[in-house]
Each structure stands twice: as C-alpha cells, then as structure tokens.
CSV table of C-alpha atoms and ligand atoms in Angstrom, one decimal:
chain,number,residue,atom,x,y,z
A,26,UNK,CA,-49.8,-44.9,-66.4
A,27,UNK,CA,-48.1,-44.3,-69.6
A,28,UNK,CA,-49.2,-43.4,-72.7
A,29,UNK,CA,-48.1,-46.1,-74.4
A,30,UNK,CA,-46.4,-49.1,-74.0
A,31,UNK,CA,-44.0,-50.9,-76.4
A,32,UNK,CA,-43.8,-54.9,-76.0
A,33,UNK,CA,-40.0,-55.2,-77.2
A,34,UNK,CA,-37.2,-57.8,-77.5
A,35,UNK,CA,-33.3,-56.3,-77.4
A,36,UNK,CA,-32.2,-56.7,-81.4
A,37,UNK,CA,-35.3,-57.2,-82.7
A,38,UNK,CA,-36.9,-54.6,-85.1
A,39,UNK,CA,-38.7,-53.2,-82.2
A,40,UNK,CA,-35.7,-51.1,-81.5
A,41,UNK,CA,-37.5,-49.1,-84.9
A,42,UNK,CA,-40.7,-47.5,-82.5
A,43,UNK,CA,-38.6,-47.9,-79.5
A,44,UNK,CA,-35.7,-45.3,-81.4
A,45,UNK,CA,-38.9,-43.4,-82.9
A,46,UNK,CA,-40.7,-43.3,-78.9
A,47,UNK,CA,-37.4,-41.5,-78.1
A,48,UNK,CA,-37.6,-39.2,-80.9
A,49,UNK,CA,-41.2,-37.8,-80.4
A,50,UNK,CA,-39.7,-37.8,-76.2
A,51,UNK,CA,-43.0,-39.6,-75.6
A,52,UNK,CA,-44.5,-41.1,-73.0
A,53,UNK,CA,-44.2,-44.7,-72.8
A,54,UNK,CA,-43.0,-47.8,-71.1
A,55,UNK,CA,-41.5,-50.8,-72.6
A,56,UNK,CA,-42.2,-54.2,-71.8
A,57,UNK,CA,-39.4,-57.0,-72.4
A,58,UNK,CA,-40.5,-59.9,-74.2
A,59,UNK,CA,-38.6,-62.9,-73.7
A,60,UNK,CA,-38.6,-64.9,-76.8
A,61,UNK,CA,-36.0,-67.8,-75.4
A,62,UNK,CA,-39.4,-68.3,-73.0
A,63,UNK,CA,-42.0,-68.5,-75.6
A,64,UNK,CA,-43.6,-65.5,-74.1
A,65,UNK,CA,-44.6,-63.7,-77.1
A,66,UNK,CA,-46.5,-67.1,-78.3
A,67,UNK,CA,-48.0,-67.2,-75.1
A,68,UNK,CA,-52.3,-66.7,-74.5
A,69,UNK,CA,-51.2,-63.5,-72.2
A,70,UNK,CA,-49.6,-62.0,-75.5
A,71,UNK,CA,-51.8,-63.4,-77.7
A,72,UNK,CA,-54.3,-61.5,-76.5
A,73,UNK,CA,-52.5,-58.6,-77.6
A,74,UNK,CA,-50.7,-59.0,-80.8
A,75,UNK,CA,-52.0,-62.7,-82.1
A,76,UNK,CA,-49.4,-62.6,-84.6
A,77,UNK,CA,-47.1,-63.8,-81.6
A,78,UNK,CA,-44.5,-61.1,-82.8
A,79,UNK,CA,-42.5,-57.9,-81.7
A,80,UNK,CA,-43.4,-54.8,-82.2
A,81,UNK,CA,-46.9,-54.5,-80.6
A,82,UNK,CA,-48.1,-51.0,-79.2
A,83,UNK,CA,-50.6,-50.7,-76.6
A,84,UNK,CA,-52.4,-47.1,-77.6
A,85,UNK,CA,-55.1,-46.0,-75.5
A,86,UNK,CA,-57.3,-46.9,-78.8
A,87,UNK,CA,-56.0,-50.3,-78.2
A,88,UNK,CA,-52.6,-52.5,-79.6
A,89,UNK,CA,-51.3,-51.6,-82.7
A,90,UNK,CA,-49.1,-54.4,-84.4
A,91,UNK,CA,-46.5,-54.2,-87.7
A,92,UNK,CA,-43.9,-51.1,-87.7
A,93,UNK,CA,-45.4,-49.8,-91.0
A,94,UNK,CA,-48.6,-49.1,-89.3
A,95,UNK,CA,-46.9,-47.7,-86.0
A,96,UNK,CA,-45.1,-45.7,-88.1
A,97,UNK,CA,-47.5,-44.3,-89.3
A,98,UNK,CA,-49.7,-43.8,-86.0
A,99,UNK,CA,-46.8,-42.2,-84.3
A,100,UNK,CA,-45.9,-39.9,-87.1
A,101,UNK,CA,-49.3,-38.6,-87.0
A,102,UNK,CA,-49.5,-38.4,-82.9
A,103,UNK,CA,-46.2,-36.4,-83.2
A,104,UNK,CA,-44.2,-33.9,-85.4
A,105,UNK,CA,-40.9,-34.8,-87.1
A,106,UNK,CA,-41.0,-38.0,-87.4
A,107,UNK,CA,-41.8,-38.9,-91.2
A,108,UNK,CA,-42.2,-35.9,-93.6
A,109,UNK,CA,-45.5,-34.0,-94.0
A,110,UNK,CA,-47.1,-34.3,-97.8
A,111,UNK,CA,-49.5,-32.4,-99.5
A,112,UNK,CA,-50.1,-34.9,-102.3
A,113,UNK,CA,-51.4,-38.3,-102.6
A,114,UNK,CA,-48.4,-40.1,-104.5
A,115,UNK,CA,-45.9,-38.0,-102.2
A,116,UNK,CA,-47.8,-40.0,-99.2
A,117,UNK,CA,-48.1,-43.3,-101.3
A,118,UNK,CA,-44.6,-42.9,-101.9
A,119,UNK,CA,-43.6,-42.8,-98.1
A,120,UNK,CA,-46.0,-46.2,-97.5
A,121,UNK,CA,-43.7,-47.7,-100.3
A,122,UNK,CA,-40.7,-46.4,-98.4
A,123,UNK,CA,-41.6,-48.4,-95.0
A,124,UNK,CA,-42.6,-51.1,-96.4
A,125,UNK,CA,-39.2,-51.6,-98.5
A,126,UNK,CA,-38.0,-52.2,-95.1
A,127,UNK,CA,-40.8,-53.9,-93.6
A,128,UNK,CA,-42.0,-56.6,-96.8
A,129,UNK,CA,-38.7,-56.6,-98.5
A,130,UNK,CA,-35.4,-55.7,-96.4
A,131,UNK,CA,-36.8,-57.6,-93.2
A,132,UNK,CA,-37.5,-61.0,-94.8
A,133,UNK,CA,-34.0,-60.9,-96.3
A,134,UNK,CA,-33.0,-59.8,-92.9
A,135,UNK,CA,-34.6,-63.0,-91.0
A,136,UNK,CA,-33.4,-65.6,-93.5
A,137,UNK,CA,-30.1,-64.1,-93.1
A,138,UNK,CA,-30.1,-64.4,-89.4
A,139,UNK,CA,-32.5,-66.9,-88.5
A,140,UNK,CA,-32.1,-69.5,-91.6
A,141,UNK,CA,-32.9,-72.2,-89.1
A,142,UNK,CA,-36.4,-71.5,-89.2
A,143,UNK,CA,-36.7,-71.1,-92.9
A,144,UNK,CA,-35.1,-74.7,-93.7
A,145,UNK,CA,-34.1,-78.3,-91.8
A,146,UNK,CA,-30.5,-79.6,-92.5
A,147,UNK,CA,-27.2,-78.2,-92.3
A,148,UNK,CA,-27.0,-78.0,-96.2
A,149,UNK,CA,-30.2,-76.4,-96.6
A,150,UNK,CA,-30.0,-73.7,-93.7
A,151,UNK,CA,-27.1,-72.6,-95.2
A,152,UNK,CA,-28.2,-72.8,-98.4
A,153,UNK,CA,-31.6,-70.3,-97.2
A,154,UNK,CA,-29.0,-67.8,-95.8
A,155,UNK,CA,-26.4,-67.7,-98.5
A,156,UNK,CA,-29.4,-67.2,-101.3
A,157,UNK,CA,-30.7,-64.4,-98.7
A,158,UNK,CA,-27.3,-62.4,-98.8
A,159,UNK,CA,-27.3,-63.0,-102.8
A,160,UNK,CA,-30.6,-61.1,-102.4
A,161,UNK,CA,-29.8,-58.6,-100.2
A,162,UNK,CA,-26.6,-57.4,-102.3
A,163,UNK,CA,-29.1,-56.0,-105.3
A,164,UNK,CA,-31.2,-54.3,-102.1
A,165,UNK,CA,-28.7,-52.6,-100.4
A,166,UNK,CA,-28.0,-50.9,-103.7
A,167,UNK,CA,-30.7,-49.5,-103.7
A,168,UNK,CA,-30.7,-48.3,-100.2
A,169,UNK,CA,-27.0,-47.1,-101.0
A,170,UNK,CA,-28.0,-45.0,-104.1
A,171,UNK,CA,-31.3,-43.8,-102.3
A,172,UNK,CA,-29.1,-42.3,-99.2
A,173,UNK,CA,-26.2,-41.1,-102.1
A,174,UNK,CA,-24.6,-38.1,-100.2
A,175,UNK,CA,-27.6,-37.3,-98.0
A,176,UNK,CA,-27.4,-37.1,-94.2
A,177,UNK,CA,-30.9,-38.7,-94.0
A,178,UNK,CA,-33.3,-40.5,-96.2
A,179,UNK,CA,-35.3,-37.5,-96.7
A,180,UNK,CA,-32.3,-35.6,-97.3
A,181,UNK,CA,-31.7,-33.0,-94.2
A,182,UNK,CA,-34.3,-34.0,-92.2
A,183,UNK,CA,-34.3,-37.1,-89.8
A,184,UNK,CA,-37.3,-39.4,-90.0
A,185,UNK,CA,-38.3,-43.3,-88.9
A,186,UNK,CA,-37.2,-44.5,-92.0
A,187,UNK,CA,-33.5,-43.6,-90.8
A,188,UNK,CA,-34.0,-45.8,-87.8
A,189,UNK,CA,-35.6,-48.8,-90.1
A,190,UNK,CA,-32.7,-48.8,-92.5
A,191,UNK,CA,-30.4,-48.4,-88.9
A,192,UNK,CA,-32.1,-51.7,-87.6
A,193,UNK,CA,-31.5,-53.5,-90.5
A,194,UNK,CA,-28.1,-52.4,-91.1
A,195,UNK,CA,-27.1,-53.5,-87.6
A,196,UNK,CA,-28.6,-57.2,-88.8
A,197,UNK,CA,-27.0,-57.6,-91.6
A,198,UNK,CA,-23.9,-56.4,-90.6
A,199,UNK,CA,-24.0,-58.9,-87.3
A,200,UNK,CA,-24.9,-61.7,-89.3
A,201,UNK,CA,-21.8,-60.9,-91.6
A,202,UNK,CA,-23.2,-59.2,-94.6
A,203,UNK,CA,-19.9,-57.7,-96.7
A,204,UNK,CA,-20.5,-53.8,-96.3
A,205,UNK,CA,-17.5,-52.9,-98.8
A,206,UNK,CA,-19.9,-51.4,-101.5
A,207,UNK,CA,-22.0,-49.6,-99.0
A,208,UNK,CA,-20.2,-46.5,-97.6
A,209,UNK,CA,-23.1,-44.4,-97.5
A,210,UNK,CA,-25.2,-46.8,-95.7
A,211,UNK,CA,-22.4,-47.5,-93.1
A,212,UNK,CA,-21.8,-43.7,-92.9
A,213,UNK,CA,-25.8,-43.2,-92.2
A,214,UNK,CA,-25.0,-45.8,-89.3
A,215,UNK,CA,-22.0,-44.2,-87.6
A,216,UNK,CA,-24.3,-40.7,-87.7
A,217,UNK,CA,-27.1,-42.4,-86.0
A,218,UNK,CA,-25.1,-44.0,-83.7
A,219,UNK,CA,-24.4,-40.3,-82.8
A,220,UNK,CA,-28.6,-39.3,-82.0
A,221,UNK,CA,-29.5,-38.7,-78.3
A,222,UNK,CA,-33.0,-41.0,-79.1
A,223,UNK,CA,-30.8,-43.8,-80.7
A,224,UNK,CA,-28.7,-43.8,-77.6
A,225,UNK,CA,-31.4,-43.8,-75.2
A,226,UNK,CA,-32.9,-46.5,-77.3
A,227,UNK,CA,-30.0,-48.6,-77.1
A,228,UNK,CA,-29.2,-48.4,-73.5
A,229,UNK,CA,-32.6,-49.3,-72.9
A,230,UNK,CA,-32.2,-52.6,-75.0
A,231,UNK,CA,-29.0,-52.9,-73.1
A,232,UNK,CA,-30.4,-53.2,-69.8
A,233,UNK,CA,-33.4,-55.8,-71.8
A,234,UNK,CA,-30.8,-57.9,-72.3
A,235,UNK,CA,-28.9,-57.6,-68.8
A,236,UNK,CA,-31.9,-58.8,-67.4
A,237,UNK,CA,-32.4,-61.7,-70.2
A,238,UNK,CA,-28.6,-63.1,-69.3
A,239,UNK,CA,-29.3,-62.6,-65.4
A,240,UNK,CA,-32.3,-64.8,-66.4
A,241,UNK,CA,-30.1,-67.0,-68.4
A,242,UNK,CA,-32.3,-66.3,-71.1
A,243,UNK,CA,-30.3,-64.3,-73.8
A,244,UNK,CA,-29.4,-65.1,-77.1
A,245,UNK,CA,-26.6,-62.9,-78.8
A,246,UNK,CA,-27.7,-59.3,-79.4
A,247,UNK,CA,-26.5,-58.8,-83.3
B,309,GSH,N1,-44.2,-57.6,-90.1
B,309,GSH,C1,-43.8,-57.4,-88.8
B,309,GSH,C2,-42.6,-58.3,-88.5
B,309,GSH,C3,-42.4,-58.5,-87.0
B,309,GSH,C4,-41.3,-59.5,-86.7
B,309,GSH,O1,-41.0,-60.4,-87.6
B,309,GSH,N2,-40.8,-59.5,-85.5
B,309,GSH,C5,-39.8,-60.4,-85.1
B,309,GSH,C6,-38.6,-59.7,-84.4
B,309,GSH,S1,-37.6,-58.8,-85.5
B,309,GSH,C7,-40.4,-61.4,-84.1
B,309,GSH,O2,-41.2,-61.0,-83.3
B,309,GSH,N3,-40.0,-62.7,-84.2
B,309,GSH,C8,-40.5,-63.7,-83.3
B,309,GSH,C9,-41.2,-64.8,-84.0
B,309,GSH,O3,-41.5,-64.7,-85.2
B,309,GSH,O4,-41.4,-65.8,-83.4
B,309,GSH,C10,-43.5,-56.0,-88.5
B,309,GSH,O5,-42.9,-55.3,-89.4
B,309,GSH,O6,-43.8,-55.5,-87.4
C-alpha cells in the first residue's frame, strides 16, 4: 500500500501535487477521476473530498483537499519542495504566493476555460470568458515581472510554486490566452517541460487520459 494516494483528473490542477509527488520521488498512487462520469460528485468520493473536486490526498492522517494546503503538507513531509523560512512574514509571504495561484490565477483560469458553467447563453459565456482574459492580462504581469530573469520563482531553486504557475500556464495558453508579453513566463514553461518529475507527471496524465478515450470518456486535455 502506498503512502499516499492522489485522486487526479489529466489537465486539471491536480497535475500541481501530482508534478510535486514526483519531485519529493514519493511514494504514492494515483487514482483517475473521471469527471465526464460524475465520479468526483459521486457518495464514494464524497466521502473523501465533499467538495466534489480534484486534488484530494489520501494521507495516512486522512484526505487532504485544496493544493495550498497539500502544498504545504508535502513541503513539510519532504525537502526541496517550497523554501525553508526562518521568519514569520517570510512564511506568510509564501501562503500569499500559493494562494495567488490558488484564489486568484485559478478562478481566472476556470472562467477562461470553462465559461459554460459561470454563465447560460451564447452571449453571456463569451462575455464571462472574454472579461476573464481582460483580468488575467494585469495578472500575468505580475507573474511575468515576479519570474523577471530568474530560472525559478524563488530565484535558483525549484519549488511547487513553479509547477502551480506551469499548470496554469498550460490553461491559459490552451484556452488561447495571447502570451506575446510574457516571455519569461513561457521561458519558465519550456524549462519545466525539461524536469524529470514534470515528465513523469505528464506521462502519467497521458496514460489517464488513454484510458478516459478507450472509455470514450475524454474531454480535450488543454
Ligand atoms: N480550490 C481548489 C480548487 C480545485 C478545483 O477547482 N479543481 C477542479 C479541477 S482544476 C475540479 O475538480 N473541477 C471539477 C468540478 O468543480 O466539478 C484547489 O485549489 O485545490
């Protein structure tokens, strides 16, 4: 039995712990949830994220839901994953860090991609996503200025918060998002693309989603 297992969907912004798992080379298993099914709003699911959403964490303390706090948990389990502070504001500041991405970046995110459940109509659904990229432009600034000439977020050092901005930068850039302004960001992308874990990551949501089209259940991975 592993040590943990990681309820995922290929895409979703489960692929952040899935990318960190990797990283710390723990020991885990990952269980596909298949969202065209209704699975993760199902009792059997329920029971362990009630929230009805991806990413949940089954710890041998019990589940763990929302990536912030994951992120957290696992950067405490292993080394190297988010960078060790001596100060109160230096640890405030990396909570503000993750949730950027979590409270501000993935809302953005989901009415870019999935305006259909913010809004009915044709008008308005494209109305929700065009106001979302609007928002997003002013965001990605800062995430462009933040990363300035640095390899990582932290500067040298590789942390989650390099696969959170990764995840979202896939989104937005699937759903269309102009990336013109943001050569730093998409040069952060091409370097992660590069990472052993981010590979092994991917190919895992790869075979996810080879098994969600064999079920004829797979919506678009992007
Ligand atoms: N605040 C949560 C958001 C989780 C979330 O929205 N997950 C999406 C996938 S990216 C999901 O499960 N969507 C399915 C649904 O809401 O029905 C977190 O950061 O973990």
């Amino acid at each position: 039995m592993a040590e943990f297992t990681l309820f995922a969907a290929p895409g979703a912004c489960s692929r952040v712990p899935l990318i960190t798992l990797h990283q710390a080379n723990a020991d885990f298993q990952v269980k596909l949830v298949r969202f065209l099914k209704g699975e993760h709003k199902q009792p059997a699911y329920l029971v362990q994220n009630p929230k009805g959403k991806v990413p949940c964490l089954l710890t041998s303390d019990g589940p763990l839901t929302e990536n912030v706090a994951i992120a957290r948990y696992l950067a405490a389990r292993f080394d190297g994953l988010l960078p060790k502070t001596t100060t109160l504001i230096d640890d405030a500041r990396i909570t503000a860090d993750l949730a950027f991405c979590s409270a501000t970046l993935h809302p953005l995110v989901s009415r870019m991609r999935v305006p259909m459940f913010m809004a009915d109509g044709k008008e308005a659904i494209a109305s929700v996503k065009e106001k979302a990229i609007d928002a997003m432009h002013p965001m990605a600034t800062v995430v462009e200025a933040s990363l300035g000439d640095k390899k990582w977020w932290y500067g040298d050092t590789w942390s989650i918060m390099d696969a959170y901005i990764y995840w979202v930068w896939y989104r937005i850039t699937g759903g269309g998002f102009p990336t013109e302004a943001y050569p730093n960001w998409a040069a952060h992308s091409a370097r992660m693309a590069t990472r052993p874990a981010v590979q092994r990551a991917l190919d895992q949501e790869h075979e996810m989603q080879a098994r969600l089209e064999a079920e004829g259940l797979a919506p678009r991975m992007g």
